Amino acid sequence: MSGEKFSLYNYHKTFDKDILISFKGPFDKHILAIIGNYIEVILGRNPKAGKKIFKIFIELAQNIAYYSAEGKSNFNTESGIGTLVIGEFDNHYSFVAGNVVKASDIVHIIEKSEIINSLDREGLRQYKREQRNLPQGERGSAHIGLIQVALTAASPLDIEVSPINEEYSFFTISVNVEK
Amino acid sequence: MENLEIKGSRDVYFVPSVDFNVETGSCVLGGESYLEETVKFYMPLYEWLKKFTSEVKKTIEFNFKLTYFNTSSSRCILDILNILKDYEENGGDVKVNWYYDSEDTDMEEEVEDYMIESELKINLIPT
């Protein structure tokens, strides 16, 4: 954060819809457990969508915890920092997660996301099976997670990349889950 | 060789319940699987199955009763199915059942994918 005073009111105004949760901070395992429980409780009234949201949450949260370029002073000593917003609309829930990514890694993530979005459900299942069958070590773990997110949401991955500077970009992924 | 029993729990991570019985050859993996060190957890399960299939060589009835697993667990489950498939190919008698909530179509698809990947017959049992 720069030297200017942080306006909580501006932050508050950013959200004009029904927000079930918004969080920015370290994707620490204890925090993830609390958010995970909370998702299960609040979405208990819609167990099918709730379970999907929970599954998406776990996959994307783990990606952020492991791969966010923000927050890790040393390898594995801290959890990555990321941002998460879950919103509720008339017919769907929206799930948005984002984190800082090294600019050099972004091309690869976008390529994978484009492959995922180009496939229909059967194609996606086949792609997942292929990736899962790769020998240990070759398995690009973040990507199986993304494939699973697309399958679980049954909707395309909406990807956005906002360059921060030459070295880093902010990567946002949004998916909708029907109620 | 001894039975392998692990009590399932649900805290920061979700530990699945494990009940592998040497005497009956009945193996149950149930509950939810989301672990801090997934491969480390599943390693003793692989070892038990490999030992059973090479030393005891009785019929295995493997019953999956998982209601949730994350993608890293899903790879370990595939590894279990591959061990069972190897046993079957080498003349072992294997029966695999997968109990699932009949409304959970995602789980049904998941099991179908496992059947394609492992080439093992899995009986889908809606509950």
Tab-separated table of N, CA, C and O in Angstrom, chain B:
chain	number	residue	atom	x	y	z
B	1	MET	N	1.014	-59.882	8.217
B	1	MET	CA	0.488	-58.616	7.698
B	1	MET	C	-0.723	-58.168	8.525
B	1	MET	O	-1.531	-58.981	8.954
B	2	GLU	N	-0.812	-56.891	8.783
B	2	GLU	CA	-1.867	-56.388	9.668
B	2	GLU	C	-2.910	-55.561	8.933
B	2	GLU	O	-2.667	-55.081	7.828
B	3	ASN	N	-4.056	-55.415	9.572
B	3	ASN	CA	-5.089	-54.542	9.009
B	3	ASN	C	-4.595	-53.101	9.011
B	3	ASN	O	-3.755	-52.720	9.835
B	4	LEU	N	-5.157	-52.322	8.106
B	4	LEU	CA	-4.796	-50.905	8.072
B	4	LEU	C	-6.054	-50.099	8.390
B	4	LEU	O	-7.050	-50.175	7.671
B	5	GLU	N	-5.985	-49.394	9.502
B	5	GLU	CA	-7.149	-48.602	9.907
B	5	GLU	C	-6.741	-47.171	10.222
B	5	GLU	O	-5.824	-46.952	11.007
B	6	ILE	N	-7.406	-46.247	9.593
B	6	ILE	CA	-7.166	-44.834	9.881
B	6	ILE	C	-8.526	-44.182	10.102
B	6	ILE	O	-9.453	-44.356	9.304
B	7	LYS	N	-8.606	-43.480	11.231
B	7	LYS	CA	-9.876	-42.835	11.555
B	7	LYS	C	-9.992	-41.539	10.749
B	7	LYS	O	-9.066	-40.729	10.744
B	8	GLY	N	-11.103	-41.381	10.101
B	8	GLY	CA	-11.317	-40.152	9.338
B	8	GLY	C	-11.515	-38.967	10.255
B	8	GLY	O	-11.998	-39.116	11.378
B	9	SER	N	-11.112	-37.785	9.809
B	9	SER	CA	-11.338	-36.599	10.626
B	9	SER	C	-11.499	-35.390	9.717
B	9	SER	O	-11.151	-35.408	8.543
B	10	ARG	N	-12.036	-34.362	10.314
B	10	ARG	CA	-12.326	-33.160	9.553
B	10	ARG	C	-11.917	-31.980	10.410
B	10	ARG	O	-12.588	-31.615	11.364
B	11	ASP	N	-10.765	-31.434	10.066
B	11	ASP	CA	-10.296	-30.274	10.827
B	11	ASP	C	-9.852	-29.250	9.788
B	11	ASP	O	-10.622	-28.932	8.895
B	12	VAL	N	-8.612	-28.783	9.881
B	12	VAL	CA	-8.103	-27.869	8.861
B	12	VAL	C	-8.042	-28.611	7.524
B	12	VAL	O	-8.373	-28.077	6.478
B	13	TYR	N	-7.618	-29.868	7.592
B	13	TYR	CA	-7.665	-30.738	6.419
B	13	TYR	C	-8.677	-31.859	6.671
B	13	TYR	O	-9.103	-32.072	7.804
B	14	PHE	N	-9.031	-32.584	5.604
B	14	PHE	CA	-9.990	-33.670	5.743
B	14	PHE	C	-9.266	-34.990	5.530
B	14	PHE	O	-8.734	-35.241	4.446
B	15	VAL	N	-9.253	-35.810	6.560
B	15	VAL	CA	-8.602	-37.111	6.466
B	15	VAL	C	-9.660	-38.175	6.174
B	15	VAL	O	-10.625	-38.301	6.923
B	16	PRO	N	-9.490	-38.922	5.095
B	16	PRO	CA	-10.484	-39.961	4.800
B	16	PRO	C	-10.349	-41.125	5.776
B	16	PRO	O	-9.285	-41.317	6.382
B	17	SER	N	-11.403	-41.903	5.931
B	17	SER	CA	-11.313	-43.080	6.793
B	17	SER	C	-10.861	-44.280	5.963
B	17	SER	O	-11.245	-44.426	4.800
B	18	VAL	N	-10.000	-45.082	6.575
B	18	VAL	CA	-9.428	-46.232	5.884
B	18	VAL	C	-9.670	-47.465	6.727
B	18	VAL	O	-9.441	-47.442	7.939
B	19	ASP	N	-10.171	-48.514	6.105
B	19	ASP	CA	-10.373	-49.781	6.819
B	19	ASP	C	-10.070	-50.930	5.855
B	19	ASP	O	-10.918	-51.355	5.085
B	20	PHE	N	-8.807	-51.375	5.877
B	20	PHE	CA	-8.356	-52.463	5.009
B	20	PHE	C	-8.189	-53.714	5.868
B	20	PHE	O	-7.422	-53.710	6.827
B	21	ASN	N	-8.893	-54.778	5.495
B	21	ASN	CA	-8.909	-55.975	6.333
B	21	ASN	C	-8.210	-57.151	5.639
B	21	ASN	O	-8.608	-57.563	4.553
B	22	VAL	N	-7.164	-57.656	6.284
B	22	VAL	CA	-6.387	-58.754	5.696
B	22	VAL	C	-7.223	-60.026	5.599
B	22	VAL	O	-7.180	-60.743	4.596
B	23	GLU	N	-7.986	-60.300	6.663
B	23	GLU	CA	-8.741	-61.542	6.769
B	23	GLU	C	-9.794	-61.676	5.679
B	23	GLU	O	-9.916	-62.693	5.013
B	24	THR	N	-10.558	-60.585	5.494
B	24	THR	CA	-11.689	-60.641	4.564
B	24	THR	C	-11.347	-60.105	3.171
B	24	THR	O	-12.098	-60.321	2.223
B	25	GLY	N	-10.242	-59.369	3.050
B	25	GLY	CA	-9.905	-58.735	1.774
B	25	GLY	C	-10.818	-57.571	1.451
B	25	GLY	O	-10.855	-57.082	0.327
B	26	SER	N	-11.580	-57.130	2.463
B	26	SER	CA	-12.478	-55.997	2.264
B	26	SER	C	-11.755	-54.691	2.603
B	26	SER	O	-11.147	-54.557	3.671
B	27	CYS	N	-11.793	-53.768	1.678
B	27	CYS	CA	-11.115	-52.483	1.889
B	27	CYS	C	-12.120	-51.360	1.702
B	27	CYS	O	-12.848	-51.334	0.712
B	28	VAL	N	-12.143	-50.442	2.663
B	28	VAL	CA	-13.047	-49.300	2.555
B	28	VAL	C	-12.232	-48.008	2.638
B	28	VAL	O	-11.390	-47.850	3.524
B	29	LEU	N	-12.489	-47.123	1.688
B	29	LEU	CA	-11.909	-45.781	1.744
B	29	LEU	C	-13.097	-44.826	1.687
B	29	LEU	O	-13.828	-44.798	0.692
B	30	GLY	N	-13.316	-44.092	2.771
B	30	GLY	CA	-14.535	-43.287	2.835
B	30	GLY	C	-14.305	-41.888	3.371
B	30	GLY	O	-13.197	-41.512	3.754
B	31	GLY	N	-15.359	-41.127	3.377
B	31	GLY	CA	-15.292	-39.770	3.921
B	31	GLY	C	-14.791	-38.764	2.907
B	31	GLY	O	-15.143	-38.827	1.729
B	32	GLU	N	-13.946	-37.861	3.372
B	32	GLU	CA	-13.487	-36.763	2.522
B	32	GLU	C	-11.966	-36.729	2.500
B	32	GLU	O	-11.329	-36.957	3.533
B	33	SER	N	-11.404	-36.442	1.337
B	33	SER	CA	-9.952	-36.455	1.205
B	33	SER	C	-9.432	-35.124	0.682
B	33	SER	O	-9.603	-34.783	-0.484
B	34	TYR	N	-8.833	-34.388	1.602
B	34	TYR	CA	-8.202	-33.100	1.274
B	34	TYR	C	-7.103	-32.957	2.307
B	34	TYR	O	-7.368	-32.736	3.483
B	35	LEU	N	-5.867	-33.187	1.885
B	35	LEU	CA	-4.787	-33.386	2.850
B	35	LEU	C	-3.638	-32.410	2.634
B	35	LEU	O	-3.461	-31.882	1.533
B	36	GLU	N	-2.870	-32.217	3.688
B	36	GLU	CA	-1.712	-31.331	3.560
B	36	GLU	C	-0.634	-32.003	2.721
B	36	GLU	O	-0.074	-31.405	1.816
B	37	GLU	N	-0.360	-33.263	3.005
B	37	GLU	CA	0.631	-34.003	2.226
B	37	GLU	C	-0.032	-35.268	1.691
B	37	GLU	O	0.000	-36.319	2.326
B	38	THR	N	-0.609	-35.103	0.528
B	38	THR	CA	-1.482	-36.136	-0.011
B	38	THR	C	-0.747	-37.453	-0.269
B	38	THR	O	-1.184	-38.519	0.173
B	39	VAL	N	0.367	-37.371	-0.983
B	39	VAL	CA	1.081	-38.600	-1.357
B	39	VAL	C	1.587	-39.322	-0.114
B	39	VAL	O	1.522	-40.546	-0.018
B	40	LYS	N	2.044	-38.540	0.863
B	40	LYS	CA	2.544	-39.127	2.110
B	40	LYS	C	1.439	-39.922	2.817
B	40	LYS	O	1.683	-40.976	3.399
B	41	PHE	N	0.218	-39.405	2.758
B	41	PHE	CA	-0.906	-40.108	3.376
B	41	PHE	C	-1.215	-41.404	2.630
B	41	PHE	O	-1.477	-42.439	3.245
B	42	TYR	N	-1.216	-41.344	1.318
B	42	TYR	CA	-1.652	-42.499	0.525
B	42	TYR	C	-0.585	-43.588	0.402
B	42	TYR	O	-0.911	-44.738	0.092
B	43	MET	N	0.686	-43.230	0.633
B	43	MET	CA	1.769	-44.199	0.469
B	43	MET	C	1.548	-45.511	1.245
B	43	MET	O	1.690	-46.593	0.667
B	44	PRO	N	1.187	-45.451	2.537
B	44	PRO	CA	0.947	-46.709	3.269
B	44	PRO	C	-0.216	-47.529	2.691
B	44	PRO	O	-0.230	-48.757	2.819
B	45	LEU	N	-1.163	-46.845	2.059
B	45	LEU	CA	-2.287	-47.565	1.443
B	45	LEU	C	-1.793	-48.356	0.232
B	45	LEU	O	-2.148	-49.518	0.048
B	46	TYR	N	-0.927	-47.706	-0.578
B	46	TYR	CA	-0.346	-48.417	-1.729
B	46	TYR	C	0.452	-49.624	-1.238
B	46	TYR	O	0.374	-50.712	-1.794
B	47	GLU	N	1.264	-49.372	-0.188
B	47	GLU	CA	2.136	-50.439	0.308
B	47	GLU	C	1.329	-51.626	0.820
B	47	GLU	O	1.671	-52.776	0.567
B	48	TRP	N	0.245	-51.318	1.536
B	48	TRP	CA	-0.619	-52.385	2.065
B	48	TRP	C	-1.177	-53.198	0.902
B	48	TRP	O	-1.148	-54.436	0.921
B	49	LEU	N	-1.688	-52.510	-0.110
B	49	LEU	CA	-2.306	-53.205	-1.248
B	49	LEU	C	-1.287	-54.033	-2.016
B	49	LEU	O	-1.560	-55.164	-2.436
B	50	LYS	N	-0.089	-53.489	-2.177
B	50	LYS	CA	0.956	-54.228	-2.900
B	50	LYS	C	1.350	-55.487	-2.132
B	50	LYS	O	1.570	-56.543	-2.720
B	51	LYS	N	1.428	-55.343	-0.808
B	51	LYS	CA	1.781	-56.490	0.020
B	51	LYS	C	0.671	-57.540	-0.026
B	51	LYS	O	0.932	-58.740	-0.192
B	52	PHE	N	-0.553	-57.086	0.099
B	52	PHE	CA	-1.700	-58.003	0.086
B	52	PHE	C	-1.763	-58.761	-1.240
B	52	PHE	O	-1.989	-59.968	-1.274
B	53	THR	N	-1.541	-58.017	-2.346
B	53	THR	CA	-1.696	-58.634	-3.665
B	53	THR	C	-0.506	-59.521	-4.030
B	53	THR	O	-0.599	-60.330	-4.945
B	54	SER	N	0.617	-59.362	-3.316
B	54	SER	CA	1.755	-60.231	-3.633
B	54	SER	C	1.927	-61.357	-2.620
B	54	SER	O	2.509	-62.384	-2.918
B	55	GLU	N	1.389	-61.162	-1.383
B	55	GLU	CA	1.596	-62.186	-0.356
B	55	GLU	C	0.316	-62.943	0.011
B	55	GLU	O	0.297	-64.160	0.069
B	56	VAL	N	-0.754	-62.217	0.255
B	56	VAL	CA	-2.000	-62.841	0.716
B	56	VAL	C	-2.781	-63.408	-0.472
B	56	VAL	O	-3.300	-64.514	-0.422
B	57	LYS	N	-2.821	-62.622	-1.515
B	57	LYS	CA	-3.410	-63.039	-2.805
B	57	LYS	C	-4.843	-63.533	-2.737
B	57	LYS	O	-5.241	-64.404	-3.506
B	58	LYS	N	-5.621	-63.009	-1.795
B	58	LYS	CA	-7.040	-63.373	-1.744
B	58	LYS	C	-7.850	-62.364	-2.556
B	58	LYS	O	-7.315	-61.376	-3.057
B	59	THR	N	-9.159	-62.618	-2.634
B	59	THR	CA	-10.058	-61.679	-3.309
B	59	THR	C	-10.045	-60.335	-2.579
B	59	THR	O	-10.094	-60.293	-1.348
B	60	ILE	N	-9.975	-59.272	-3.367
B	60	ILE	CA	-10.107	-57.930	-2.778
B	60	ILE	C	-11.453	-57.358	-3.182
B	60	ILE	O	-11.820	-57.375	-4.346
B	61	GLU	N	-12.186	-56.894	-2.165
B	61	GLU	CA	-13.379	-56.112	-2.493
B	61	GLU	C	-13.113	-54.699	-2.013
B	61	GLU	O	-13.031	-54.446	-0.806
B	62	PHE	N	-12.923	-53.807	-2.972
B	62	PHE	CA	-12.593	-52.428	-2.602
B	62	PHE	C	-13.843	-51.567	-2.685
B	62	PHE	O	-14.473	-51.451	-3.731
B	63	ASN	N	-14.195	-50.950	-1.568
B	63	ASN	CA	-15.400	-50.120	-1.494
B	63	ASN	C	-15.038	-48.654	-1.289
B	63	ASN	O	-14.523	-48.274	-0.242
B	64	PHE	N	-15.284	-47.864	-2.315
B	64	PHE	CA	-15.084	-46.428	-2.182
B	64	PHE	C	-16.367	-45.808	-1.641
B	64	PHE	O	-17.456	-46.044	-2.172
B	65	LYS	N	-16.208	-45.031	-0.560
B	65	LYS	CA	-17.371	-44.316	-0.006
B	65	LYS	C	-17.001	-42.852	0.202
B	65	LYS	O	-17.386	-42.231	1.190
B	66	LEU	N	-16.227	-42.340	-0.748
B	66	LEU	CA	-15.778	-40.956	-0.628
B	66	LEU	C	-16.874	-40.004	-1.093
B	66	LEU	O	-17.493	-40.222	-2.127
B	67	THR	N	-17.066	-38.954	-0.311
B	67	THR	CA	-18.065	-37.966	-0.720
B	67	THR	C	-17.404	-36.736	-1.329
B	67	THR	O	-18.032	-35.967	-2.037
B	68	TYR	N	-16.131	-36.544	-1.003
B	68	TYR	CA	-15.392	-35.408	-1.577
B	68	TYR	C	-13.908	-35.741	-1.627
B	68	TYR	O	-13.366	-36.342	-0.696
B	69	PHE	N	-13.253	-35.364	-2.715
B	69	PHE	CA	-11.784	-35.400	-2.750
B	69	PHE	C	-11.295	-34.301	-3.680
B	69	PHE	O	-11.933	-33.988	-4.678
B	70	ASN	N	-10.167	-33.692	-3.330
B	70	ASN	CA	-9.619	-32.641	-4.179
B	70	ASN	C	-8.775	-33.275	-5.296
B	70	ASN	O	-8.618	-34.499	-5.346
B	71	THR	N	-8.268	-32.440	-6.205
B	71	THR	CA	-7.597	-33.029	-7.371
B	71	THR	C	-6.306	-33.762	-6.999
B	71	THR	O	-5.969	-34.743	-7.652
B	72	SER	N	-5.582	-33.292	-5.983
B	72	SER	CA	-4.368	-34.066	-5.662
B	72	SER	C	-4.726	-35.439	-5.097
B	72	SER	O	-4.052	-36.423	-5.379
B	73	SER	N	-5.813	-35.519	-4.322
B	73	SER	CA	-6.263	-36.838	-3.860
B	73	SER	C	-6.718	-37.692	-5.041
B	73	SER	O	-6.560	-38.914	-5.036
B	74	SER	N	-7.292	-37.040	-6.048
B	74	SER	CA	-7.860	-37.805	-7.163
B	74	SER	C	-6.777	-38.586	-7.897
B	74	SER	O	-7.019	-39.662	-8.415
B	75	ARG	N	-5.552	-38.061	-7.903
B	75	ARG	CA	-4.446	-38.792	-8.533
B	75	ARG	C	-4.077	-40.019	-7.723
B	75	ARG	O	-3.728	-41.061	-8.277
B	76	CYS	N	-4.129	-39.872	-6.406
B	76	CYS	CA	-3.768	-41.000	-5.541
B	76	CYS	C	-4.816	-42.099	-5.641
B	76	CYS	O	-4.502	-43.287	-5.576
B	77	ILE	N	-6.073	-41.706	-5.823
B	77	ILE	CA	-7.142	-42.687	-6.002
B	77	ILE	C	-6.901	-43.460	-7.301
B	77	ILE	O	-7.061	-44.678	-7.358
B	78	LEU	N	-6.471	-42.746	-8.340
B	78	LEU	CA	-6.144	-43.413	-9.604
B	78	LEU	C	-4.998	-44.410	-9.396
B	78	LEU	O	-5.030	-45.519	-9.943
B	79	ASP	N	-4.028	-44.025	-8.589
B	79	ASP	CA	-2.913	-44.942	-8.309
B	79	ASP	C	-3.413	-46.219	-7.624
B	79	ASP	O	-2.936	-47.312	-7.914
B	80	ILE	N	-4.372	-46.076	-6.711
B	80	ILE	CA	-4.959	-47.254	-6.055
B	80	ILE	C	-5.644	-48.140	-7.097
B	80	ILE	O	-5.442	-49.358	-7.134
B	81	LEU	N	-6.416	-47.525	-7.977
B	81	LEU	CA	-7.116	-48.305	-9.007
B	81	LEU	C	-6.121	-49.014	-9.923
B	81	LEU	O	-6.358	-50.154	-10.338
B	82	ASN	N	-5.009	-48.344	-10.214
B	82	ASN	CA	-3.998	-48.974	-11.066
B	82	ASN	C	-3.351	-50.188	-10.386
B	82	ASN	O	-3.046	-51.179	-11.052
B	83	ILE	N	-3.173	-50.106	-9.075
B	83	ILE	CA	-2.640	-51.264	-8.336
B	83	ILE	C	-3.640	-52.427	-8.428
B	83	ILE	O	-3.267	-53.574	-8.671
B	84	LEU	N	-4.924	-52.100	-8.263
B	84	LEU	CA	-5.956	-53.141	-8.333
B	84	LEU	C	-6.026	-53.745	-9.737
B	84	LEU	O	-6.203	-54.951	-9.910
B	85	LYS	N	-5.857	-52.892	-10.739
B	85	LYS	CA	-5.893	-53.370	-12.122
B	85	LYS	C	-4.708	-54.316	-12.387
B	85	LYS	O	-4.876	-55.377	-13.000
B	86	ASP	N	-3.539	-53.946	-11.894
B	86	ASP	CA	-2.352	-54.814	-12.050
B	86	ASP	C	-2.608	-56.182	-11.425
B	86	ASP	O	-2.247	-57.210	-11.977
B	87	TYR	N	-3.234	-56.165	-10.241
B	87	TYR	CA	-3.534	-57.413	-9.538
B	87	TYR	C	-4.456	-58.280	-10.381
B	87	TYR	O	-4.235	-59.482	-10.548
B	88	GLU	N	-5.474	-57.632	-10.937
B	88	GLU	CA	-6.434	-58.357	-11.764
B	88	GLU	C	-5.755	-58.950	-13.003
B	88	GLU	O	-5.996	-60.102	-13.370
B	89	GLU	N	-4.874	-58.169	-13.602
B	89	GLU	CA	-4.180	-58.645	-14.811
B	89	GLU	C	-3.256	-59.824	-14.505
B	89	GLU	O	-2.973	-60.643	-15.371
B	90	ASN	N	-2.809	-59.872	-13.260
B	90	ASN	CA	-1.933	-60.973	-12.862
B	90	ASN	C	-2.719	-62.130	-12.241
B	90	ASN	O	-2.151	-62.952	-11.521
B	91	GLY	N	-4.020	-62.168	-12.490
B	91	GLY	CA	-4.826	-63.290	-12.037
B	91	GLY	C	-5.554	-63.087	-10.730
B	91	GLY	O	-6.272	-63.979	-10.274
B	92	GLY	N	-5.395	-61.927	-10.103
B	92	GLY	CA	-6.073	-61.664	-8.834
B	92	GLY	C	-7.559	-61.417	-9.037
B	92	GLY	O	-7.995	-61.009	-10.112
B	93	ASP	N	-8.319	-61.689	-7.986
B	93	ASP	CA	-9.758	-61.496	-8.041
B	93	ASP	C	-10.081	-60.138	-7.396
B	93	ASP	O	-9.804	-59.926	-6.205
B	94	VAL	N	-10.645	-59.243	-8.190
B	94	VAL	CA	-10.872	-57.874	-7.706
B	94	VAL	C	-12.303	-57.457	-7.965
B	94	VAL	O	-12.842	-57.668	-9.056
B	95	LYS	N	-12.917	-56.898	-6.933
B	95	LYS	CA	-14.239	-56.312	-7.120
B	95	LYS	C	-14.195	-54.890	-6.575
B	95	LYS	O	-13.721	-54.662	-5.456
B	96	VAL	N	-14.635	-53.929	-7.383
B	96	VAL	CA	-14.599	-52.539	-6.925
B	96	VAL	C	-16.004	-51.951	-6.930
B	96	VAL	O	-16.702	-51.988	-7.944
B	97	ASN	N	-16.419	-51.443	-5.790
B	97	ASN	CA	-17.719	-50.779	-5.666
B	97	ASN	C	-17.495	-49.310	-5.323
B	97	ASN	O	-16.589	-48.979	-4.559
B	98	TRP	N	-18.343	-48.471	-5.881
B	98	TRP	CA	-18.249	-47.048	-5.543
B	98	TRP	C	-19.628	-46.563	-5.127
B	98	TRP	O	-20.531	-46.478	-5.952
B	99	TYR	N	-19.774	-46.280	-3.843
B	99	TYR	CA	-21.041	-45.778	-3.309
B	99	TYR	C	-21.075	-44.262	-3.450
B	99	TYR	O	-20.109	-43.585	-3.100
B	100	TYR	N	-22.166	-43.741	-3.972
B	100	TYR	CA	-22.248	-42.285	-4.138
B	100	TYR	C	-23.693	-41.825	-3.992
B	100	TYR	O	-24.640	-42.598	-4.169
B	101	ASP	N	-23.824	-40.564	-3.682
B	101	ASP	CA	-25.135	-39.930	-3.552
B	101	ASP	C	-25.750	-39.841	-4.952
B	101	ASP	O	-25.157	-39.255	-5.858
B	102	SER	N	-26.917	-40.428	-5.117
B	102	SER	CA	-27.510	-40.545	-6.460
B	102	SER	C	-27.726	-39.183	-7.128
B	102	SER	O	-27.857	-39.099	-8.342
B	103	GLU	N	-27.735	-38.107	-6.337
B	103	GLU	CA	-27.914	-36.780	-6.941
B	103	GLU	C	-26.585	-36.139	-7.343
B	103	GLU	O	-26.564	-35.081	-7.981
B	104	ASP	N	-25.506	-36.775	-6.970
B	104	ASP	CA	-24.186	-36.200	-7.233
B	104	ASP	C	-23.683	-36.658	-8.607
B	104	ASP	O	-22.911	-37.588	-8.737
B	105	THR	N	-24.142	-35.958	-9.648
B	105	THR	CA	-23.783	-36.358	-11.019
B	105	THR	C	-22.293	-36.123	-11.296
B	105	THR	O	-21.696	-36.819	-12.118
B	106	ASP	N	-21.700	-35.142	-10.606
B	106	ASP	CA	-20.258	-34.909	-10.784
B	106	ASP	C	-19.472	-36.150	-10.342
B	106	ASP	O	-18.498	-36.543	-10.982
B	107	MET	N	-19.920	-36.753	-9.236
B	107	MET	CA	-19.222	-37.938	-8.726
B	107	MET	C	-19.399	-39.112	-9.700
B	107	MET	O	-18.458	-39.867	-9.958
B	108	GLU	N	-20.579	-39.222	-10.256
B	108	GLU	CA	-20.851	-40.290	-11.211
B	108	GLU	C	-19.910	-40.176	-12.420
B	108	GLU	O	-19.313	-41.166	-12.860
B	109	GLU	N	-19.761	-38.960	-12.911
B	109	GLU	CA	-18.833	-38.708	-14.032
B	109	GLU	C	-17.407	-39.045	-13.656
B	109	GLU	O	-16.654	-39.622	-14.436
B	110	GLU	N	-17.073	-38.662	-12.435
B	110	GLU	CA	-15.716	-38.916	-11.937
B	110	GLU	C	-15.410	-40.420	-11.965
B	110	GLU	O	-14.336	-40.837	-12.393
B	111	VAL	N	-16.368	-41.207	-11.523
B	111	VAL	CA	-16.160	-42.658	-11.481
B	111	VAL	C	-16.083	-43.228	-12.904
B	111	VAL	O	-15.266	-44.093	-13.199
B	112	GLU	N	-16.907	-42.704	-13.791
B	112	GLU	CA	-16.832	-43.123	-15.200
B	112	GLU	C	-15.432	-42.832	-15.763
B	112	GLU	O	-14.859	-43.652	-16.483
B	113	ASP	N	-14.905	-41.650	-15.428
B	113	ASP	CA	-13.556	-41.308	-15.890
B	113	ASP	C	-12.513	-42.278	-15.326
B	113	ASP	O	-11.585	-42.679	-16.021
B	114	TYR	N	-12.700	-42.649	-14.067
B	114	TYR	CA	-11.764	-43.607	-13.455
B	114	TYR	C	-11.821	-44.960	-14.161
B	114	TYR	O	-10.816	-45.642	-14.308
B	115	MET	N	-13.024	-45.343	-14.572
B	115	MET	CA	-13.157	-46.630	-15.268
B	115	MET	C	-12.400	-46.590	-16.589
B	115	MET	O	-11.712	-47.539	-16.955
B	116	ILE	N	-12.523	-45.463	-17.294
B	116	ILE	CA	-11.826	-45.322	-18.589
B	116	ILE	C	-10.315	-45.322	-18.352
B	116	ILE	O	-9.560	-46.005	-19.047
B	117	GLU	N	-9.873	-44.567	-17.329
B	117	GLU	CA	-8.439	-44.433	-17.088
B	117	GLU	C	-7.797	-45.726	-16.619
B	117	GLU	O	-6.701	-46.081	-17.032
B	118	SER	N	-8.474	-46.431	-15.715
B	118	SER	CA	-7.852	-47.612	-15.107
B	118	SER	C	-8.203	-48.892	-15.872
B	118	SER	O	-7.582	-49.919	-15.671
B	119	GLU	N	-9.199	-48.807	-16.741
B	119	GLU	CA	-9.718	-49.986	-17.454
B	119	GLU	C	-10.192	-51.066	-16.479
B	119	GLU	O	-10.099	-52.259	-16.754
B	120	LEU	N	-10.659	-50.600	-15.339
B	120	LEU	CA	-11.158	-51.508	-14.306
B	120	LEU	C	-12.668	-51.321	-14.203
B	120	LEU	O	-13.158	-50.198	-14.278
B	121	LYS	N	-13.371	-52.427	-14.028
B	121	LYS	CA	-14.823	-52.287	-13.870
B	121	LYS	C	-15.130	-51.792	-12.448
B	121	LYS	O	-14.624	-52.341	-11.464
B	122	ILE	N	-15.918	-50.744	-12.361
B	122	ILE	CA	-16.311	-50.223	-11.046
B	122	ILE	C	-17.836	-50.226	-10.978
B	122	ILE	O	-18.505	-49.676	-11.855
B	123	ASN	N	-18.372	-50.882	-9.965
B	123	ASN	CA	-19.822	-50.898	-9.792
B	123	ASN	C	-20.266	-49.619	-9.109
B	123	ASN	O	-19.900	-49.365	-7.963
B	124	LEU	N	-21.031	-48.816	-9.837
B	124	LEU	CA	-21.548	-47.571	-9.272
B	124	LEU	C	-22.801	-47.885	-8.464
B	124	LEU	O	-23.785	-48.387	-9.012
B	125	ILE	N	-22.746	-47.608	-7.198
B	125	ILE	CA	-23.895	-47.935	-6.343
B	125	ILE	C	-24.488	-46.663	-5.751
B	125	ILE	O	-23.917	-46.068	-4.829
B	126	PRO	N	-25.638	-46.223	-6.295
B	126	PRO	CA	-26.258	-45.008	-5.748
B	126	PRO	C	-26.807	-45.254	-4.350
B	126	PRO	O	-27.319	-46.340	-4.065
B	127	THR	N	-26.703	-44.267	-3.491
B	127	THR	CA	-27.228	-44.448	-2.128
B	127	THR	C	-28.254	-43.359	-1.823
B	127	THR	O	-28.290	-42.340	-2.477
